[in-house]
Short mmCIF file of C-alpha atoms and ligand atoms in Angstrom, two decimals:
data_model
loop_
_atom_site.label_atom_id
_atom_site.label_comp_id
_atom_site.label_asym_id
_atom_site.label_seq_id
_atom_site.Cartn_x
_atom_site.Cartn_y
_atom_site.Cartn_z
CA UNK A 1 120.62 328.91 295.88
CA UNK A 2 118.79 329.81 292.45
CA UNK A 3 120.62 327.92 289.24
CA UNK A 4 121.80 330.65 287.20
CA UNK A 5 120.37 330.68 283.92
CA UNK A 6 123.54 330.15 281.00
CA UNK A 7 123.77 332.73 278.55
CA UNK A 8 123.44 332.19 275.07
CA UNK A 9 127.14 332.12 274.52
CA UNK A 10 127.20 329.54 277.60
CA UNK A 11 124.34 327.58 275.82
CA UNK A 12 126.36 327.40 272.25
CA UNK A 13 129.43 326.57 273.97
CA UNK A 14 128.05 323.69 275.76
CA UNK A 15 126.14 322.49 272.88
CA UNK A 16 128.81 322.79 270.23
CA UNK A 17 128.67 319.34 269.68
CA UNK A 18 125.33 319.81 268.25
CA UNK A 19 127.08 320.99 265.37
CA UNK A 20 129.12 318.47 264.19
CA UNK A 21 130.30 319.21 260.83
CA UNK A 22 130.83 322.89 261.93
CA UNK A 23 134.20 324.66 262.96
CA UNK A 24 132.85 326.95 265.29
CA UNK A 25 131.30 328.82 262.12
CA UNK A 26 127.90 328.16 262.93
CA UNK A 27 128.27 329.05 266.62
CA UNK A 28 129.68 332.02 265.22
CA UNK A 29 126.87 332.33 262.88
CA UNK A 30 124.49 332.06 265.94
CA UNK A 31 126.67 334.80 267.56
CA UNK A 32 126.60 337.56 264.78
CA UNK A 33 122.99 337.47 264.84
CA UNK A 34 122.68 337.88 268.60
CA UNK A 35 124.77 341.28 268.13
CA UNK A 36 122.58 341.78 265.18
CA UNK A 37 119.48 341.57 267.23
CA UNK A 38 120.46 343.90 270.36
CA UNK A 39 121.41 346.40 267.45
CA UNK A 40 118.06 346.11 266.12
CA UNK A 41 116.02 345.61 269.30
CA UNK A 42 117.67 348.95 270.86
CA UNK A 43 116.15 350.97 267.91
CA UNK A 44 112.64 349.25 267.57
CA UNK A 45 112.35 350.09 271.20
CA UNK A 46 113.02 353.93 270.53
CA UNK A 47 110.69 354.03 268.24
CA UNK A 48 108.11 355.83 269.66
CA UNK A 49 110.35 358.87 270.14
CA UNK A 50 110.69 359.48 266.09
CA UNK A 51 109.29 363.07 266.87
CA UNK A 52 112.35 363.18 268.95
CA UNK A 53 114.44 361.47 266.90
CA UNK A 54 112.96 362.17 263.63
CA UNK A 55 110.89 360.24 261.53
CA UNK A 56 111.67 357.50 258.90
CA UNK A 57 113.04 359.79 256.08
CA UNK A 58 113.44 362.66 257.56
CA UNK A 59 116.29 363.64 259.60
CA UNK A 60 116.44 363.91 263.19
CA UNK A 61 117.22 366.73 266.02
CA UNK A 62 120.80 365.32 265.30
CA UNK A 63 120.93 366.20 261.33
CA UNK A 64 120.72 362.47 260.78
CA UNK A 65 118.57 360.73 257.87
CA UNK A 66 116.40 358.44 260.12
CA UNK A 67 115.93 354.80 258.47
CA UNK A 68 112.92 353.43 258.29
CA UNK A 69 112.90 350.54 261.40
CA UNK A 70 112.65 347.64 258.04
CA UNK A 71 115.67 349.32 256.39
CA UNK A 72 117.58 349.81 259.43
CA UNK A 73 116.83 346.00 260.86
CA UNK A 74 117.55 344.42 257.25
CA UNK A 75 121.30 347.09 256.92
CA UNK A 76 122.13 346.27 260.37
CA UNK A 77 122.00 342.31 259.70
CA UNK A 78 123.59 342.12 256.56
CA UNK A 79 126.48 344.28 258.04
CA UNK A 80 127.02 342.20 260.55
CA UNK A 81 126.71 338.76 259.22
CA UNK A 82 128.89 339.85 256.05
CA UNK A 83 132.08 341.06 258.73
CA UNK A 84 131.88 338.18 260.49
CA UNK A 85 133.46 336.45 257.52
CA UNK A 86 131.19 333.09 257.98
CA UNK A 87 127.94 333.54 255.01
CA UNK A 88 128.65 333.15 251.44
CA UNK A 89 125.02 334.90 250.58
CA UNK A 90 122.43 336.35 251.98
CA UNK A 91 118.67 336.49 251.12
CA UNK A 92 116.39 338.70 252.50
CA UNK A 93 112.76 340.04 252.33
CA UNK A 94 113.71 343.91 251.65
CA UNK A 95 115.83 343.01 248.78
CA UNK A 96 114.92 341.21 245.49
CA UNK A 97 118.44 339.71 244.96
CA UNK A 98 119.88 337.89 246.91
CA UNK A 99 123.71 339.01 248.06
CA UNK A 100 127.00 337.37 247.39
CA UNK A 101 128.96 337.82 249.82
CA UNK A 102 132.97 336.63 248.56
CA UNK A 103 134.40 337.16 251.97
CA UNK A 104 137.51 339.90 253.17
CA UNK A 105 140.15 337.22 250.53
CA UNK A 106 137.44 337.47 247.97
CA UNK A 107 137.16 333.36 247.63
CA UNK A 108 133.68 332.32 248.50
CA UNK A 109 135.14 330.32 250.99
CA UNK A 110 132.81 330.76 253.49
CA UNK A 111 130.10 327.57 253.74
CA UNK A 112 126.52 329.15 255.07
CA UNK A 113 123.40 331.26 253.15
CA UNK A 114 121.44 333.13 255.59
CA UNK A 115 117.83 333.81 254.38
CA UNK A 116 115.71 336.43 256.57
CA UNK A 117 112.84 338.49 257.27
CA UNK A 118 114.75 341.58 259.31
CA UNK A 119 111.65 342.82 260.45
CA UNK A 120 108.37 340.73 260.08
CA UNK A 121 105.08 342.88 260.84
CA UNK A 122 107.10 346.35 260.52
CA UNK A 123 103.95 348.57 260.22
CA UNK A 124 102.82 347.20 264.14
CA UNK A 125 105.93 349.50 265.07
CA UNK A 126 103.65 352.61 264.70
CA UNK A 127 101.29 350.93 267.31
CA UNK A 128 103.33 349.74 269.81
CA UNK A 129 102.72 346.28 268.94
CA UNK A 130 105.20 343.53 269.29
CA UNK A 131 107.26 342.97 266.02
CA UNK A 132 110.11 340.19 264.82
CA UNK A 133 113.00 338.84 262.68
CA UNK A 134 113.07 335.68 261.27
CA UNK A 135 115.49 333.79 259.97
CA UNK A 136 117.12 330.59 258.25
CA UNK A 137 120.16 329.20 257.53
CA UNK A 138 121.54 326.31 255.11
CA UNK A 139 125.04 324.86 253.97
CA UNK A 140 125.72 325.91 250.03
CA UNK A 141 124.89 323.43 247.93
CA UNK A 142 127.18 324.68 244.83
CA UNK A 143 131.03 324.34 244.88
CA UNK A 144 133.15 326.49 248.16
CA UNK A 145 135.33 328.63 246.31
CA UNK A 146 132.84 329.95 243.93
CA UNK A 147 129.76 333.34 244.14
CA UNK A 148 126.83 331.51 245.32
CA UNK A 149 123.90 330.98 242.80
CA UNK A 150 119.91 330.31 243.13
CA UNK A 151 120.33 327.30 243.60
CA UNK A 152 121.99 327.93 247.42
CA UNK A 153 119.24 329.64 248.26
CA UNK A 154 116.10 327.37 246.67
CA UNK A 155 116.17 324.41 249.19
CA UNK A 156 113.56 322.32 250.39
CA UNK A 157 112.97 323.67 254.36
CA UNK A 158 114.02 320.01 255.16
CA UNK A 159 117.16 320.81 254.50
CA UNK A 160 117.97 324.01 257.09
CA UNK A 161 120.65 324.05 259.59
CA UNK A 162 119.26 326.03 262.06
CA UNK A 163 116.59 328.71 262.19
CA UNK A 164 115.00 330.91 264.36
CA UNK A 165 113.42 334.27 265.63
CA UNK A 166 113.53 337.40 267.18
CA UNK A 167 110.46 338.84 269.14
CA UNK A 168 110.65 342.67 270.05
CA UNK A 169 107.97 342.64 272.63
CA UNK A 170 107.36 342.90 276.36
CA UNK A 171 110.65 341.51 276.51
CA UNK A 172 113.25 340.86 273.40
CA UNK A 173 113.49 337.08 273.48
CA UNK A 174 115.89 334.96 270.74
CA UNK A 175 114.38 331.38 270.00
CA UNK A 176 116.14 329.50 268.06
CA UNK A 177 116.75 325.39 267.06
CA UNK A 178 119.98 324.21 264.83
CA UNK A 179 117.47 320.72 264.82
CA UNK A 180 118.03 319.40 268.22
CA UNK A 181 115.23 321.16 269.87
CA UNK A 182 114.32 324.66 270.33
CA UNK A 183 115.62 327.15 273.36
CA UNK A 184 114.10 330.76 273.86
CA UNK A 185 116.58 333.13 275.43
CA UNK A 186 115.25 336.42 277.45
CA UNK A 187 117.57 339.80 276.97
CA UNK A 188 118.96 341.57 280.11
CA UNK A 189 118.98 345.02 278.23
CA UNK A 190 121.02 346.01 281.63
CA UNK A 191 123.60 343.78 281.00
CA UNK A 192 123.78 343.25 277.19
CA UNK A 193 123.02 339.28 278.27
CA UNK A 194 121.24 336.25 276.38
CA UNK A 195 119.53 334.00 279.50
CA UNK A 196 118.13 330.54 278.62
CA UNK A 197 114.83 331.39 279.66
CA UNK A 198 112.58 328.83 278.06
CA UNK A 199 114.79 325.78 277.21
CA UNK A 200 113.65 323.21 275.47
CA UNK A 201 110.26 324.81 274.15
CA UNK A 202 107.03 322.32 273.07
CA UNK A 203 103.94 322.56 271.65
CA UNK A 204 101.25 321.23 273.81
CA UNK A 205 99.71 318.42 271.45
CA UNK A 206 96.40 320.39 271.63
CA UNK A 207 95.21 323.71 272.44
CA UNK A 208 91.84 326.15 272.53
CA UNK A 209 93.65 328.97 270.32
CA UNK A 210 93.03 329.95 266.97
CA UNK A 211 94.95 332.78 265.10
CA UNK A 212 93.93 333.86 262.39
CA UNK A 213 92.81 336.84 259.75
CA UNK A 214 88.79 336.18 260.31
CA UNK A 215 88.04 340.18 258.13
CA UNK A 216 89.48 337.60 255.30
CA UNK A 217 86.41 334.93 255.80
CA UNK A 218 84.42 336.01 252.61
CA UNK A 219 88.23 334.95 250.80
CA UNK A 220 88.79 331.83 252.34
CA UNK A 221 88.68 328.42 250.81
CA UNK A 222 85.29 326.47 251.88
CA UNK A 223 87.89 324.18 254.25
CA UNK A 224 88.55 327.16 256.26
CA UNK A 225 85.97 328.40 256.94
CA UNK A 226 84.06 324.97 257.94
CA UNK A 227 87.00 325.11 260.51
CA UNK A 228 86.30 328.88 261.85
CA UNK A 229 83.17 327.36 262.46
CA UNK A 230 84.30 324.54 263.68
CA UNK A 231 86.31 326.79 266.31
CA UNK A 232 83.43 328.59 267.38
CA UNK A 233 80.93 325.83 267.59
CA UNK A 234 79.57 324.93 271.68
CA UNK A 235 80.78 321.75 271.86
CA UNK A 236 83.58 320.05 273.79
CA UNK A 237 86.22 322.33 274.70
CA UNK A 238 84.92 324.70 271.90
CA UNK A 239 84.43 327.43 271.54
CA UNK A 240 87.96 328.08 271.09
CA UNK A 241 89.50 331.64 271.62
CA UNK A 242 90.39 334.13 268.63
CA UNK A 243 93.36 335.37 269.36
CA UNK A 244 95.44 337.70 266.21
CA UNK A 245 98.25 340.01 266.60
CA UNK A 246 98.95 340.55 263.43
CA UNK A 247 102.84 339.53 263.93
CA UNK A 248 103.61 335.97 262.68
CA UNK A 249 106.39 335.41 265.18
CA UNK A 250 104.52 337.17 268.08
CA UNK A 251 101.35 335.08 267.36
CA UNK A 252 103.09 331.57 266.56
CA UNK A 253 104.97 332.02 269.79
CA UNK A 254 102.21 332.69 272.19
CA UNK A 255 100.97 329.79 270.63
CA UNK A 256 103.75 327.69 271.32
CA UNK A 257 103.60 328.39 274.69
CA UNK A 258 99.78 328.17 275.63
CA UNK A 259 98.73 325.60 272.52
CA UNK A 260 97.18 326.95 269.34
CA UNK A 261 96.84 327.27 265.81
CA UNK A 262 98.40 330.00 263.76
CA UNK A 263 96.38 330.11 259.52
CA UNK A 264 97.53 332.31 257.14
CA UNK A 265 95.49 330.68 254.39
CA UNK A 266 95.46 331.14 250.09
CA UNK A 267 92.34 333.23 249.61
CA UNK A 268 91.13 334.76 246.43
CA UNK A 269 93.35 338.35 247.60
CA UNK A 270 96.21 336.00 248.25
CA UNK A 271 96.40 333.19 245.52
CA UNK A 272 99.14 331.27 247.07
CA UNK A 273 99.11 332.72 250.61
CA UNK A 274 100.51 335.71 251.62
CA UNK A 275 103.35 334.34 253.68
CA UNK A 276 106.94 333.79 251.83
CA UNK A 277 108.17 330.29 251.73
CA UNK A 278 111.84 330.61 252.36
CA UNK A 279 112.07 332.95 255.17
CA UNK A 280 108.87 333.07 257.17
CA UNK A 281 107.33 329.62 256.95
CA UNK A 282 110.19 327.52 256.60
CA UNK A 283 111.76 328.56 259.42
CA UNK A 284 109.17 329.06 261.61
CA UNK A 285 107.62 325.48 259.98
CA UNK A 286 111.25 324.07 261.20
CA UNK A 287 111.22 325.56 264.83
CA UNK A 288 106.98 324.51 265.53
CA UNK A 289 108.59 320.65 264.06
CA UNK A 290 111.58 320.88 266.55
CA UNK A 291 109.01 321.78 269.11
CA UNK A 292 106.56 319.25 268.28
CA UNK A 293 103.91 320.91 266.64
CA UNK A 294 103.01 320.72 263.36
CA UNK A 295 103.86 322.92 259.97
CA UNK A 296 101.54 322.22 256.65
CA UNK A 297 99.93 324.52 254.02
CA UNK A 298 96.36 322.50 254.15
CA UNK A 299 98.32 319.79 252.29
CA UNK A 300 101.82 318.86 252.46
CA UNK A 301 104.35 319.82 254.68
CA UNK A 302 105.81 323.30 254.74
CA UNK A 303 109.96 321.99 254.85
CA UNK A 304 109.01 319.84 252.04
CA UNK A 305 107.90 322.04 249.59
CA UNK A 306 110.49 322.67 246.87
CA UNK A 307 111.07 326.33 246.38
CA UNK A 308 111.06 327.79 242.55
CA UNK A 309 111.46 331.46 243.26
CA UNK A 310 113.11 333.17 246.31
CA UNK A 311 109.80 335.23 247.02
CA UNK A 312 107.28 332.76 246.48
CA UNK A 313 104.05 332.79 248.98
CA UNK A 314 102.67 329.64 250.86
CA UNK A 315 99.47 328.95 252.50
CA UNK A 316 100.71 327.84 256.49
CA UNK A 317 98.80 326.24 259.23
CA UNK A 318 100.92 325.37 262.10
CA UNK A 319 100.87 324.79 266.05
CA UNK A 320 99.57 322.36 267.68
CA UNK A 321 99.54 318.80 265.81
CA UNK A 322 96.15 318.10 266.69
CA UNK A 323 94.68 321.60 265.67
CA UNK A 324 96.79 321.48 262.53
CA UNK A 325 95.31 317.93 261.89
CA UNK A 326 91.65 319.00 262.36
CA UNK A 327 92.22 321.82 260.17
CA UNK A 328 93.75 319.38 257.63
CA UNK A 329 90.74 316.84 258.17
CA UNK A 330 88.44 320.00 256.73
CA UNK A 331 90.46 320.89 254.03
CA UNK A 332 90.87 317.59 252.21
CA UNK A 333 87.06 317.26 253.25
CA UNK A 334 86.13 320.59 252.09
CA UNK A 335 89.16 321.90 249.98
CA UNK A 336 89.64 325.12 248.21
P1 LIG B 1 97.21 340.53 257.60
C1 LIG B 1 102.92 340.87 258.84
O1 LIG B 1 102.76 341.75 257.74
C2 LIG B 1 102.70 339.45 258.33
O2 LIG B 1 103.69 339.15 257.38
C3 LIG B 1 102.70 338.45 259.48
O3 LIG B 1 103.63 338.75 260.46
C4 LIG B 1 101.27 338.55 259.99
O4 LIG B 1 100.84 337.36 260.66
C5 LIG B 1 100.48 338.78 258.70
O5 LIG B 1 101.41 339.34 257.75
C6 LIG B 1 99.35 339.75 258.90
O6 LIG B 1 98.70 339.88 257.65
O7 LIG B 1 96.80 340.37 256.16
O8 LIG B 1 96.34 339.70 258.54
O9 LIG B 1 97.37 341.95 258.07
#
């Protein structure tokens, strides 16, 4: 007799008591994103019928204005996460301001910000390459009962509740840690159902995988590119293999899975990095911790960085702790 995968609501259910200062509202939190996602993850996968449907901006063989897939992702999140009565605020990646969100009895009662990137790697869509959402979640820091400010939205990654991803690829897969681990869940599209697919997820300590932007080399700080080197050297268990989607989520995961390192450098195009701090490397920094990689910009850890402005870039290396180490050992050898 095979053991039945739970579902996610199973999962959340049986592992309330991993949230224990929480009423439910972070199960429920958990919840409205998982709606959120098959939302989302039904349209991404129709995309390729826009000449059907009708292309972003233009209406479709119904009369309806067709949303860009980024639009439509970000709307269809902040809808649902702001009627399920449980954020005070939401940040996110296609707005510059963040949203207050004062709840149906208008008294900022409600005790979680939600930070997100509704759809990371949106122009793979046209390609048929795998895509994601990423997102993050913290406890307000200012008084309950009043609008949220900056300052609920500008913590340290240390400091996050829970965070996680969606990856719209082969299959639509929710992975996800609220800091007791990380758990991937596998869609049923059939049934509508969440199944714990990959449950307790880890980095293997090493690996022979290295992702990153290599058209960028002439950019790169001297570090980095000692390490590409380093990677492609005959020695050992080198050469490693290049492997780049182009999709953070999609590339950090099939790293998680086989072993590997995932660099998105500072270069002299991208000063500080290209990535954003608060909702793609913190979270994803958060999940490769809970999974027992590693999560650094060269330097200092991702989560501890102290955010100054909601958009600000940062450089990220993270996977597996022993790449990210090596690639550490050549930047403080060979720096910027
Ligand atoms: P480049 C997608 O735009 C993204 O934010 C990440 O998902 C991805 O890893 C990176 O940027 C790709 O950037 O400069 O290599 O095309």
């Amino acid at each position: 007799m095979t053991k039945t995968r739970p579902t996610l609501g199973e999962f959340i259910i049986d592992n309330q008591q991993d949230f224990p200062y929480s009423t439910g509202e972070l199960s429920r939190l958990i919840r409205s994103i998982r709606l959120a996602a098959k939302v989302v993850n039904h349209e991404v996968n129709k995309a390729g019928l826009v000449d059907i449907t009708g292309a972003a901006g233009e209406q479709n063989i119904q009369g309806e204005d067709q949303q860009k897939l980024d639009v439509f992702a970000n709307n269809t999140f902040i809808q649902t996460l702001t009627n399920r009565e449980i954020v005070c605020g939401i940040a996110s990646e296609e707005n510059d301001e963040f949203i207050t969100i004062s709840g149906s009895r208008n008294d900022h009662k409600n005790k979680y910000v939600v930070l997100m990137d509704p759809l990371d790697g949106s122009s793979n869509i046209d390609v048929n390459v795998s895509v994601g959402t990423i997102f993050s979640i913290y406890r307000r820091v200012t008084p309950l009962g009043t609008p949220v400010t900056s300052k609920d939205f500008l913590q340290p990654g240390n400091l996050q509740v829970a965070a996680g991803y969606i990856i719209y690829g082969t299959s639509t897969m929710l992975v996800y840690t609220t800091g007791h681990g990380v758990n991937g869940f596998t869609l049923n599209p059939a049934l509508g159902s969440w199944y714990l697919s990959h449950p307790d997820m880890k980095f293997p300590e090493n690996g022979n995988i290295y992702s990153i932007n290599e058209g960028n080399y002439a950019h790169f700080p001297n570090g980095v590119k000692k390490y590409i080197k380093y990677c492609q050297e005959e020695e050992g268990d080198r050469p490693y293999t290049s492997r780049y989607i182009g999709s953070m989520v999609s590339d950090i995961h099939r790293n998680m899975i086989k072993g590997g390192i995932y660099l998105y450098p500072k270069s002299t195009k991208y000063n500080k990095g290209k990535l954003r701090l608060l909702y793609e490397c913190n979270p994803m920094a958060f999940i490769v911790e809970q999974a027992g990689g590693k999560a650094s910009d060269g330097y200092q850890r991702i989560m501890d960085i102290m955010p100054t402005e909601l958009h600000e870039r940062s450089a990220i290396f993270c996977g597996s702790k022993k790449m990210v180490e090596k690639a550490e050992a050549f930047m403080k050898e060979f720096g910027d």
